[in-house]
Structures are given as C-alpha cells and as structure tokens.
PDB file of N, CA and C in Angstrom:
ATOM      1  N   MET L 100      -6.831  18.026 -10.856  1.00  0.00           N
ATOM      2  CA  MET L 100      -6.613  18.561  -9.526  1.00  0.00           C
ATOM      3  C   MET L 100      -5.347  19.635 -10.119  1.00  0.00           C
ATOM      4  N   GLN L 101      -5.261  20.958  -9.184  1.00  0.00           N
ATOM      5  CA  GLN L 101      -4.461  21.375  -9.342  1.00  0.00           C
ATOM      6  C   GLN L 101      -2.907  21.244  -9.203  1.00  0.00           C
ATOM      7  N   SER L 102      -1.972  21.425  -9.714  1.00  0.00           N
ATOM      8  CA  SER L 102      -0.636  20.770  -9.455  1.00  0.00           C
ATOM      9  C   SER L 102      -0.243  21.685  -7.771  1.00  0.00           C
ATOM     10  N   PRO L 103       0.275  20.810  -6.673  1.00  0.00           N
ATOM     11  CA  PRO L 103       0.623  21.334  -5.565  1.00  0.00           C
ATOM     12  C   PRO L 103       2.121  21.941  -5.724  1.00  0.00           C
ATOM     13  N   THR L 104       2.354  23.058  -4.915  1.00  0.00           N
ATOM     14  CA  THR L 104       3.352  23.673  -4.917  1.00  0.00           C
ATOM     15  C   THR L 104       4.612  23.555  -3.807  1.00  0.00           C
ATOM     16  N   THR L 105       4.201  22.883  -2.560  1.00  0.00           N
ATOM     17  CA  THR L 105       4.745  22.493  -2.067  1.00  0.00           C
ATOM     18  C   THR L 105       4.637  20.868  -1.280  1.00  0.00           C
ATOM     19  N   LEU L 106       5.574  20.316  -0.509  1.00  0.00           N
ATOM     20  CA  LEU L 106       5.052  18.841  -0.028  1.00  0.00           C
ATOM     21  C   LEU L 106       4.105  19.063   0.955  1.00  0.00           C
ATOM     22  N   ALA L 107       3.870  19.800   1.542  1.00  0.00           N
ATOM     23  CA  ALA L 107       2.759  19.994   2.472  1.00  0.00           C
ATOM     24  C   ALA L 107       1.307  20.003   1.794  1.00  0.00           C
ATOM     25  N   GLU L 108       1.142  20.762   0.723  1.00  0.00           N
ATOM     26  CA  GLU L 108       0.357  20.405  -0.088  1.00  0.00           C
ATOM     27  C   GLU L 108      -0.196  19.413  -0.715  1.00  0.00           C
ATOM     28  N   LEU L 109       0.945  18.621  -1.148  1.00  0.00           N
ATOM     29  CA  LEU L 109       0.678  17.378  -1.673  1.00  0.00           C
ATOM     30  C   LEU L 109       0.177  16.457  -0.937  1.00  0.00           C
ATOM     31  N   LEU L 110       0.819  16.258   0.530  1.00  0.00           N
ATOM     32  CA  LEU L 110       0.487  15.307   1.536  1.00  0.00           C
ATOM     33  C   LEU L 110      -1.117  15.793   1.870  1.00  0.00           C
ATOM     34  N   ARG L 111      -1.245  17.023   1.936  1.00  0.00           N
ATOM     35  CA  ARG L 111      -2.857  17.187   2.567  1.00  0.00           C
ATOM     36  C   ARG L 111      -3.524  16.744   1.547  1.00  0.00           C
ATOM     37  N   ALA L 112      -3.669  17.101   0.190  1.00  0.00           N
ATOM     38  CA  ALA L 112      -4.407  16.585  -1.122  1.00  0.00           C
ATOM     39  C   ALA L 112      -4.285  15.081  -1.109  1.00  0.00           C
ATOM     40  N   ALA L 113      -3.370  14.353  -0.937  1.00  0.00           N
ATOM     41  CA  ALA L 113      -3.364  13.008  -1.101  1.00  0.00           C
ATOM     42  C   ALA L 113      -4.529  12.306   0.384  1.00  0.00           C
ATOM     43  N   ALA L 114      -4.015  13.057   1.647  1.00  0.00           N
ATOM     44  CA  ALA L 114      -4.791  12.807   2.473  1.00  0.00           C
ATOM     45  C   ALA L 114      -6.194  13.011   2.470  1.00  0.00           C
ATOM     46  N   SER L 115      -6.691  14.091   1.998  1.00  0.00           N
ATOM     47  CA  SER L 115      -8.164  14.277   1.819  1.00  0.00           C
ATOM     48  C   SER L 115      -8.853  13.523   0.565  1.00  0.00           C
ATOM     49  N   GLY L 116      -8.066  12.956  -0.046  1.00  0.00           N
ATOM     50  CA  GLY L 116      -8.421  12.000  -1.057  1.00  0.00           C
ATOM     51  C   GLY L 116      -8.442  10.660  -1.053  1.00  0.00           C
ATOM     52  N   GLY L 117      -8.460  10.455   0.208  1.00  0.00           N
ATOM     53  CA  GLY L 117      -8.445   9.049   0.933  1.00  0.00           C
ATOM     54  C   GLY L 117      -6.756   8.169   0.678  1.00  0.00           C
ATOM     55  N   GLY L 118      -6.029   9.143   0.563  1.00  0.00           N
ATOM     56  CA  GLY L 118      -4.763   8.408   0.541  1.00  0.00           C
ATOM     57  C   GLY L 118      -3.946   8.231  -0.842  1.00  0.00           C
ATOM     58  N   LYS L 119      -4.903   8.738  -1.914  1.00  0.00           N
ATOM     59  CA  LYS L 119      -4.287   8.829  -3.212  1.00  0.00           C
ATOM     60  C   LYS L 119      -4.789  10.094  -4.049  1.00  0.00           C
ATOM     61  N   ILE L 120      -4.149  10.763  -4.997  1.00  0.00           N
ATOM     62  CA  ILE L 120      -4.600  11.383  -5.877  1.00  0.00           C
ATOM     63  C   ILE L 120      -4.118  10.986  -7.313  1.00  0.00           C
ATOM     64  N   ASP L 121      -5.134  11.202  -8.313  1.00  0.00           N
ATOM     65  CA  ASP L 121      -4.545  10.963  -9.677  1.00  0.00           C
ATOM     66  C   ASP L 121      -4.714  12.221 -10.395  1.00  0.00           C
ATOM     67  N   GLY L 122      -3.765  12.285 -11.587  1.00  0.00           N
ATOM     68  CA  GLY L 122      -4.081  13.470 -12.577  1.00  0.00           C
ATOM     69  C   GLY L 122      -3.021  13.234 -13.493  1.00  0.00           C
ATOM     70  N   VAL L 123      -3.306  13.924 -14.546  1.00  0.00           N
ATOM     71  CA  VAL L 123      -2.208  13.824 -15.744  1.00  0.00           C
ATOM     72  C   VAL L 123      -0.988  14.604 -15.614  1.00  0.00           C
ATOM     73  N   GLY L 124      -0.094  13.889 -16.355  1.00  0.00           N
ATOM     74  CA  GLY L 124       1.554  14.285 -15.632  1.00  0.00           C
ATOM     75  C   GLY L 124       1.824  14.723 -14.429  1.00  0.00           C
ATOM     76  N   LEU L 125       1.192  13.954 -13.482  1.00  0.00           N
ATOM     77  CA  LEU L 125       1.568  14.121 -12.069  1.00  0.00           C
ATOM     78  C   LEU L 125       2.732  13.646 -11.650  1.00  0.00           C
ATOM     79  N   ALA L 126       3.250  12.642 -12.378  1.00  0.00           N
ATOM     80  CA  ALA L 126       4.457  11.845 -11.653  1.00  0.00           C
ATOM     81  C   ALA L 126       5.729  12.704 -12.256  1.00  0.00           C
ATOM     82  N   ASP L 127       5.377  13.601 -13.320  1.00  0.00           N
ATOM     83  CA  ASP L 127       6.824  14.492 -13.814  1.00  0.00           C
ATOM     84  C   ASP L 127       6.577  15.813 -12.833  1.00  0.00           C
ATOM     85  N   ASP L 128       6.038  16.113 -12.213  1.00  0.00           N
ATOM     86  CA  ASP L 128       5.905  17.282 -11.230  1.00  0.00           C
ATOM     87  C   ASP L 128       7.391  17.264 -10.288  1.00  0.00           C
ATOM     88  N   GLU L 129       7.904  18.226 -10.041  1.00  0.00           N
ATOM     89  CA  GLU L 129       9.224  18.203  -9.358  1.00  0.00           C
ATOM     90  C   GLU L 129       8.816  18.195  -7.825  1.00  0.00           C
ATOM     91  N   ILE L 130       7.730  18.507  -7.455  1.00  0.00           N
ATOM     92  CA  ILE L 130       7.346  18.309  -6.010  1.00  0.00           C
ATOM     93  C   ILE L 130       6.548  16.859  -5.690  1.00  0.00           C
ATOM     94  N   VAL L 131       6.214  16.292  -6.620  1.00  0.00           N
ATOM     95  CA  VAL L 131       6.040  14.856  -6.443  1.00  0.00           C
ATOM     96  C   VAL L 131       7.380  13.793  -6.506  1.00  0.00           C
ATOM     97  N   LYS L 132       8.185  14.515  -7.526  1.00  0.00           N
ATOM     98  CA  LYS L 132       9.454  13.573  -7.370  1.00  0.00           C
ATOM     99  C   LYS L 132      10.261  13.717  -6.491  1.00  0.00           C
ATOM    100  N   GLU L 133      10.243  14.660  -5.557  1.00  0.00           N
ATOM    101  CA  GLU L 133      11.029  14.896  -4.449  1.00  0.00           C
ATOM    102  C   GLU L 133      10.342  14.261  -3.389  1.00  0.00           C
ATOM    103  N   ALA L 134       8.908  14.190  -3.008  1.00  0.00           N
ATOM    104  CA  ALA L 134       8.370  13.558  -2.105  1.00  0.00           C
ATOM    105  C   ALA L 134       8.509  11.922  -2.652  1.00  0.00           C
ATOM    106  N   HIS L 135       8.614  11.376  -3.585  1.00  0.00           N
ATOM    107  CA  HIS L 135       8.962  10.047  -3.853  1.00  0.00           C
ATOM    108  C   HIS L 135      10.340   9.660  -3.532  1.00  0.00           C
ATOM    109  N   TRP L 136      11.374  10.720  -3.885  1.00  0.00           N
ATOM    110  CA  TRP L 136      12.619  10.457  -3.196  1.00  0.00           C
ATOM    111  C   TRP L 136      12.888  10.573  -1.689  1.00  0.00           C
ATOM    112  N   LEU L 137      12.249  11.105  -1.024  1.00  0.00           N
ATOM    113  CA  LEU L 137      11.917  11.270   0.347  1.00  0.00           C
ATOM    114  C   LEU L 137      10.941  10.051   1.051  1.00  0.00           C
ATOM    115  N   GLY L 138      10.545   9.034   0.379  1.00  0.00           N
ATOM    116  CA  GLY L 138       9.738   7.974   0.475  1.00  0.00           C
ATOM    117  C   GLY L 138       8.487   8.486   1.040  1.00  0.00           C
ATOM    118  N   LEU L 139       7.764   9.597   1.002  1.00  0.00           N
ATOM    119  CA  LEU L 139       6.692   9.950   1.550  1.00  0.00           C
ATOM    120  C   LEU L 139       5.277   9.159   0.607  1.00  0.00           C
ATOM    121  N   VAL L 140       5.755   9.200  -0.720  1.00  0.00           N
ATOM    122  CA  VAL L 140       4.437   8.836  -1.529  1.00  0.00           C
ATOM    123  C   VAL L 140       5.171   7.715  -2.387  1.00  0.00           C
ATOM    124  N   GLU L 141       4.340   6.674  -3.338  1.00  0.00           N
ATOM    125  CA  GLU L 141       4.432   5.790  -4.074  1.00  0.00           C
ATOM    126  C   GLU L 141       3.836   6.509  -5.342  1.00  0.00           C
ATOM    127  N   VAL L 142       4.486   6.347  -6.500  1.00  0.00           N
ATOM    128  CA  VAL L 142       4.017   6.957  -7.641  1.00  0.00           C
ATOM    129  C   VAL L 142       3.683   5.805  -8.740  1.00  0.00           C
ATOM    130  N   ASP L 143       2.680   5.725  -9.775  1.00  0.00           N
ATOM    131  CA  ASP L 143       2.595   4.740 -10.534  1.00  0.00           C
ATOM    132  C   ASP L 143       2.073   5.646 -11.647  1.00  0.00           C
ATOM    133  N   ALA L 144       3.155   5.780 -12.462  1.00  0.00           N
ATOM    134  CA  ALA L 144       2.945   6.401 -13.941  1.00  0.00           C
ATOM    135  C   ALA L 144       1.949   5.826 -14.717  1.00  0.00           C
ATOM    136  N   GLY L 145       0.815   6.428 -15.254  1.00  0.00           N
ATOM    137  CA  GLY L 145       0.150   6.343 -16.512  1.00  0.00           C
ATOM    138  C   GLY L 145       0.532   5.543 -17.676  1.00  0.00           C
ATOM    139  N   ASN L 146      -0.168   4.618 -18.100  1.00  0.00           N
ATOM    140  CA  ASN L 146      -0.181   4.057 -18.999  1.00  0.00           C
ATOM    141  C   ASN L 146      -0.453   4.699 -20.408  1.00  0.00           C
ATOM    142  N   ALA L 147      -0.561   4.124 -21.757  1.00  0.00           N
ATOM    143  CA  ALA L 147      -0.568   4.970 -22.899  1.00  0.00           C
ATOM    144  C   ALA L 147      -2.098   5.135 -23.166  1.00  0.00           C
ATOM    145  N   TRP L 148      -2.920   4.331 -22.502  1.00  0.00           N
ATOM    146  CA  TRP L 148      -4.447   4.458 -22.852  1.00  0.00           C
ATOM    147  C   TRP L 148      -4.860   5.740 -21.772  1.00  0.00           C
ATOM    148  N   THR L 149      -4.396   5.853 -20.440  1.00  0.00           N
ATOM    149  CA  THR L 149      -5.091   6.532 -19.609  1.00  0.00           C
ATOM    150  C   THR L 149      -4.406   7.824 -19.223  1.00  0.00           C
ATOM    151  N   MET L 150      -3.044   7.669 -19.181  1.00  0.00           N
ATOM    152  CA  MET L 150      -2.409   8.726 -19.146  1.00  0.00           C
ATOM    153  C   MET L 150      -2.422   9.609 -17.921  1.00  0.00           C
ATOM    154  N   VAL L 151      -3.171   8.759 -16.835  1.00  0.00           N
ATOM    155  CA  VAL L 151      -3.743   9.391 -15.470  1.00  0.00           C
ATOM    156  C   VAL L 151      -2.586   8.702 -14.463  1.00  0.00           C
ATOM    157  N   ASP L 152      -1.831   9.642 -13.875  1.00  0.00           N
ATOM    158  CA  ASP L 152      -0.651   9.013 -12.766  1.00  0.00           C
ATOM    159  C   ASP L 152      -1.418   8.999 -11.617  1.00  0.00           C
ATOM    160  N   THR L 153      -1.102   7.991 -10.834  1.00  0.00           N
ATOM    161  CA  THR L 153      -1.492   8.057  -9.504  1.00  0.00           C
ATOM    162  C   THR L 153      -0.488   8.194  -8.469  1.00  0.00           C
ATOM    163  N   VAL L 154      -0.939   8.799  -7.436  1.00  0.00           N
ATOM    164  CA  VAL L 154       0.320   9.113  -6.511  1.00  0.00           C
ATOM    165  C   VAL L 154      -0.369   8.702  -5.350  1.00  0.00           C
ATOM    166  N   ARG L 155       0.133   7.775  -4.311  1.00  0.00           N
ATOM    167  CA  ARG L 155      -0.321   7.382  -2.897  1.00  0.00           C
ATOM    168  C   ARG L 155       0.659   7.701  -1.873  1.00  0.00           C
ATOM    169  N   LEU L 156       0.208   7.612  -0.659  1.00  0.00           N
ATOM    170  CA  LEU L 156       0.866   7.878   0.271  1.00  0.00           C
ATOM    171  C   LEU L 156       1.576   6.514   0.644  1.00  0.00           C
ATOM    172  N   THR L 157       2.688   6.514   1.281  1.00  0.00           N
ATOM    173  CA  THR L 157       3.283   5.193   1.993  1.00  0.00           C
ATOM    174  C   THR L 157       2.439   4.535   3.087  1.00  0.00           C
ATOM    175  N   PRO L 158       2.676   3.486   3.236  1.00  0.00           N
ATOM    176  CA  PRO L 158       2.072   2.845   4.542  1.00  0.00           C
ATOM    177  C   PRO L 158       2.320   3.995   5.763  1.00  0.00           C
ATOM    178  N   LYS L 159       3.465   4.038   5.778  1.00  0.00           N
ATOM    179  CA  LYS L 159       4.164   4.625   7.133  1.00  0.00           C
ATOM    180  C   LYS L 159       3.591   6.245   7.137  1.00  0.00           C
ATOM    181  N   GLN L 160       3.393   6.921   5.977  1.00  0.00           N
ATOM    182  CA  GLN L 160       2.657   8.281   6.042  1.00  0.00           C
ATOM    183  C   GLN L 160       1.403   8.288   5.983  1.00  0.00           C
ATOM    184  N   ARG L 161       0.476   7.445   5.856  1.00  0.00           N
ATOM    185  CA  ARG L 161      -0.873   6.824   5.794  1.00  0.00           C
ATOM    186  C   ARG L 161      -1.189   7.518   7.342  1.00  0.00           C
ATOM    187  N   VAL L 162      -0.315   7.079   8.245  1.00  0.00           N
ATOM    188  CA  VAL L 162      -0.529   6.657   9.524  1.00  0.00           C
ATOM    189  C   VAL L 162      -0.127   8.062   9.963  1.00  0.00           C
ATOM    190  N   VAL L 163       0.849   8.970   9.472  1.00  0.00           N
ATOM    191  CA  VAL L 163       1.452   9.777   9.923  1.00  0.00           C
ATOM    192  C   VAL L 163      -0.194  10.783   9.539  1.00  0.00           C
ATOM    193  N   MET L 164      -0.390  10.681   8.428  1.00  0.00           N
ATOM    194  CA  MET L 164      -1.368  11.773   8.177  1.00  0.00           C
ATOM    195  C   MET L 164      -2.873  11.640   8.580  1.00  0.00           C
ATOM    196  N   GLY L 165      -2.833  10.604   9.669  1.00  0.00           N
ATOM    197  CA  GLY L 165      -4.468  10.319  10.453  1.00  0.00           C
ATOM    198  C   GLY L 165      -5.005   9.299   9.442  1.00  0.00           C
ATOM    199  N   LEU L 166      -4.585   8.730   8.466  1.00  0.00           N
ATOM    200  CA  LEU L 166      -5.512   7.860   8.136  1.00  0.00           C
ATOM    201  C   LEU L 166      -5.481   6.506   8.388  1.00  0.00           C
ATOM    202  N   PRO L 167      -6.325   5.645   8.198  1.00  0.00           N
ATOM    203  CA  PRO L 167      -6.250   4.097   8.643  1.00  0.00           C
ATOM    204  C   PRO L 167      -4.971   3.342   8.148  1.00  0.00           C
ATOM    205  N   PRO L 168      -4.535   2.668   8.282  1.00  0.00           N
ATOM    206  CA  PRO L 168      -3.459   1.649   7.648  1.00  0.00           C
ATOM    207  C   PRO L 168      -4.315   0.692   6.721  1.00  0.00           C
ATOM    208  N   ILE L 169      -3.905   0.259   5.685  1.00  0.00           N
ATOM    209  CA  ILE L 169      -4.204  -0.723   4.852  1.00  0.00           C
ATOM    210  C   ILE L 169      -3.971  -1.807   5.423  1.00  0.00           C
ATOM    211  N   ALA L 170      -5.107  -2.904   5.829  1.00  0.00           N
ATOM    212  CA  ALA L 170      -4.695  -4.284   6.406  1.00  0.00           C
ATOM    213  C   ALA L 170      -4.885  -5.322   5.002  1.00  0.00           C
ATOM    214  N   GLN L 171      -4.056  -5.684   4.546  1.00  0.00           N
ATOM    215  CA  GLN L 171      -4.178  -6.919   3.550  1.00  0.00           C
ATOM    216  C   GLN L 171      -4.789  -8.015   4.091  1.00  0.00           C
ATOM    217  N   ARG L 172      -5.597  -8.836   3.310  1.00  0.00           N
ATOM    218  CA  ARG L 172      -6.234  -9.894   3.533  1.00  0.00           C
ATOM    219  C   ARG L 172      -5.536 -10.907   3.156  1.00  0.00           C
ATOM    220  N   PRO L 173      -5.543 -12.129   4.112  1.00  0.00           N
ATOM    221  CA  PRO L 173      -4.821 -13.416   3.086  1.00  0.00           C
ATOM    222  C   PRO L 173      -5.556 -13.712   1.865  1.00  0.00           C
ATOM    223  N   SER L 174      -4.772 -14.319   0.863  1.00  0.00           N
ATOM    224  CA  SER L 174      -5.275 -15.043  -0.133  1.00  0.00           C
ATOM    225  C   SER L 174      -6.230 -16.301  -0.081  1.00  0.00           C
ATOM    226  N   ALA L 175      -6.836 -16.959  -0.949  1.00  0.00           N
ATOM    227  CA  ALA L 175      -7.633 -17.831  -0.555  1.00  0.00           C
ATOM    228  C   ALA L 175      -6.769 -19.077  -0.518  1.00  0.00           C
ATOM    229  N   VAL L 176      -5.646 -19.079  -1.468  1.00  0.00           N
ATOM    230  CA  VAL L 176      -4.831 -19.952  -1.143  1.00  0.00           C
ATOM    231  C   VAL L 176      -4.286 -20.398  -0.017  1.00  0.00           C
ATOM    232  N   ALA L 177      -3.710 -18.918   0.626  1.00  0.00           N
ATOM    233  CA  ALA L 177      -2.904 -19.259   1.618  1.00  0.00           C
ATOM    234  C   ALA L 177      -4.524 -19.682   2.794  1.00  0.00           C
ATOM    235  N   LEU L 178      -5.512 -19.062   2.987  1.00  0.00           N
ATOM    236  CA  LEU L 178      -6.515 -19.772   3.853  1.00  0.00           C
ATOM    237  C   LEU L 178      -6.664 -21.049   3.759  1.00  0.00           C
ATOM    238  N   ILE L 179      -6.644 -21.876   2.253  1.00  0.00           N
ATOM    239  CA  ILE L 179      -7.011 -23.384   2.339  1.00  0.00           C
ATOM    240  C   ILE L 179      -5.509 -23.831   2.763  1.00  0.00           C
ATOM    241  N   ALA L 180      -4.433 -23.393   2.717  1.00  0.00           N
ATOM    242  CA  ALA L 180      -3.388 -24.076   2.989  1.00  0.00           C
ATOM    243  C   ALA L 180      -3.420 -24.071   4.644  1.00  0.00           C
ATOM    244  N   ASN L 181      -3.737 -23.194   5.129  1.00  0.00           N
ATOM    245  CA  ASN L 181      -3.494 -23.095   6.475  1.00  0.00           C
ATOM    246  C   ASN L 181      -4.921 -23.834   7.064  1.00  0.00           C
ATOM    247  N   ALA L 182      -5.896 -24.336   6.322  1.00  0.00           N
ATOM    248  CA  ALA L 182      -6.893 -25.114   6.866  1.00  0.00           C
ATOM    249  C   ALA L 182      -6.429 -26.500   6.593  1.00  0.00           C
ATOM    250  N   VAL L 183      -5.828 -26.975   5.456  1.00  0.00           N
ATOM    251  CA  VAL L 183      -5.336 -28.398   5.377  1.00  0.00           C
ATOM    252  C   VAL L 183      -4.421 -28.771   6.414  1.00  0.00           C
ATOM    253  N   THR L 184      -3.040 -27.835   6.543  1.00  0.00           N
ATOM    254  CA  THR L 184      -2.449 -28.000   7.434  1.00  0.00           C
ATOM    255  C   THR L 184      -2.709 -28.325   8.912  1.00  0.00           C
ATOM    256  N   THR L 185      -3.448 -27.430   9.457  1.00  0.00           N
ATOM    257  CA  THR L 185      -3.976 -27.690  10.629  1.00  0.00           C
ATOM    258  C   THR L 185      -4.853 -28.718  10.924  1.00  0.00           C
ATOM    259  N   SER L 186      -6.037 -29.006   9.930  1.00  0.00           N
ATOM    260  CA  SER L 186      -6.510 -30.401   9.942  1.00  0.00           C
ATOM    261  C   SER L 186      -5.519 -31.632  10.052  1.00  0.00           C
ATOM    262  N   PHE L 187      -4.480 -31.600   9.159  1.00  0.00           N
ATOM    263  CA  PHE L 187      -3.359 -32.534   9.300  1.00  0.00           C
ATOM    264  C   PHE L 187      -3.049 -32.882  10.640  1.00  0.00           C
ATOM    265  N   PHE L 188      -2.553 -31.955  11.092  1.00  0.00           N
ATOM    266  CA  PHE L 188      -1.805 -31.792  12.549  1.00  0.00           C
ATOM    267  C   PHE L 188      -2.677 -32.053  13.503  1.00  0.00           C
ATOM    268  N   LYS L 189      -4.256 -31.962  13.451  1.00  0.00           N
ATOM    269  CA  LYS L 189      -5.084 -32.262  14.497  1.00  0.00           C
ATOM    270  C   LYS L 189      -5.175 -33.804  14.078  1.00  0.00           C
ATOM    271  N   LEU L 190      -5.373 -34.179  12.869  1.00  0.00           N
ATOM    272  CA  LEU L 190      -5.280 -35.772  12.670  1.00  0.00           C
ATOM    273  C   LEU L 190      -4.082 -36.538  13.211  1.00  0.00           C
ATOM    274  N   PHE L 191      -3.009 -36.096  12.698  1.00  0.00           N
ATOM    275  CA  PHE L 191      -2.112 -37.158  12.924  1.00  0.00           C
ATOM    276  C   PHE L 191      -0.895 -36.416  13.885  1.00  0.00           C
ATOM    277  N   GLY L 192      -1.239 -35.460  14.698  1.00  0.00           N
ATOM    278  CA  GLY L 192      -0.573 -34.648  15.580  1.00  0.00           C
ATOM    279  C   GLY L 192       0.213 -35.762  16.707  1.00  0.00           C
ATOM    280  N   ALA L 193       1.064 -35.131  17.636  1.00  0.00           N
ATOM    281  CA  ALA L 193       1.597 -35.933  18.517  1.00  0.00           C
ATOM    282  C   ALA L 193       0.343 -36.286  19.830  1.00  0.00           C
ATOM    283  N   ARG L 194       0.324 -37.410  19.803  1.00  0.00           N
ATOM    284  CA  ARG L 194      -0.731 -37.893  20.949  1.00  0.00           C
ATOM    285  C   ARG L 194       0.004 -37.492  22.133  1.00  0.00           C
ATOM    286  N   ARG L 195       1.108 -37.817  22.894  1.00  0.00           N
ATOM    287  CA  ARG L 195       1.590 -37.526  23.831  1.00  0.00           C
ATOM    288  C   ARG L 195       2.439 -35.974  23.891  1.00  0.00           C
ATOM    289  N   PRO L 196       1.956 -35.402  25.169  1.00  0.00           N
ATOM    290  CA  PRO L 196       3.209 -34.102  25.347  1.00  0.00           C
ATOM    291  C   PRO L 196       4.607 -34.315  25.298  1.00  0.00           C
ATOM    292  N   LEU L 197       5.182 -33.393  24.434  1.00  0.00           N
ATOM    293  CA  LEU L 197       6.481 -33.918  24.337  1.00  0.00           C
ATOM    294  C   LEU L 197       7.312 -33.043  25.856  1.00  0.00           C
ATOM    295  N   PRO L 198       8.437 -33.748  25.766  1.00  0.00           N
ATOM    296  CA  PRO L 198       9.127 -33.679  27.019  1.00  0.00           C
ATOM    297  C   PRO L 198      10.008 -32.049  27.137  1.00  0.00           C
TER     298      PRO L 198
END
C-alpha cells in the first residue's frame, strides 16, 4: 500500500479495506500517528517475524465511515454460565410472587 498523505486518504483506505489496512512500517508514518492521537484508528505494530503493522478503524469511526459495527459474540464460558444460572433459578426460584 502506498503511504497515505492526509487523514482523509488514510480513513478512505482503511474503509475500503474492510476497516483495516496492513503495511510494513505503517505505524511510524506521521499521518497514522496523528490519526491514532485523535482516536480515529487503533495501531498494532508488527512483531519481529512479520514486521507488518495493522491499522484498524475504531468502533465509532467504523460507523462514521459507513461500515457495519463489529458485534462480539459471547464466549462459550459465558453461555454455559448463563444456562446453568437460568436452570438453577427455574428449579429453585421463588414459588410465590414477591410483594
């Protein structure tokens, strides 16, 4: 990817890439640093193996750019805990209405 020269180009490139863009040395770019400081993007610097930096739009900025929000699914532990709690209260819950 060619390095963006303005914030608008950066945001358009991220929006066209599904909300994220990858590139080598992208986290060191001044435009990316400014966007991160303004809270428009989240930056994940690459590790020693890949050296590919990832720039993602923040959840609020995704909606502003017209992308669908990311809906996180509950974990398996949370689903099981909810099922056990619901079953427990159905079996041993109050038998009479509360005043």
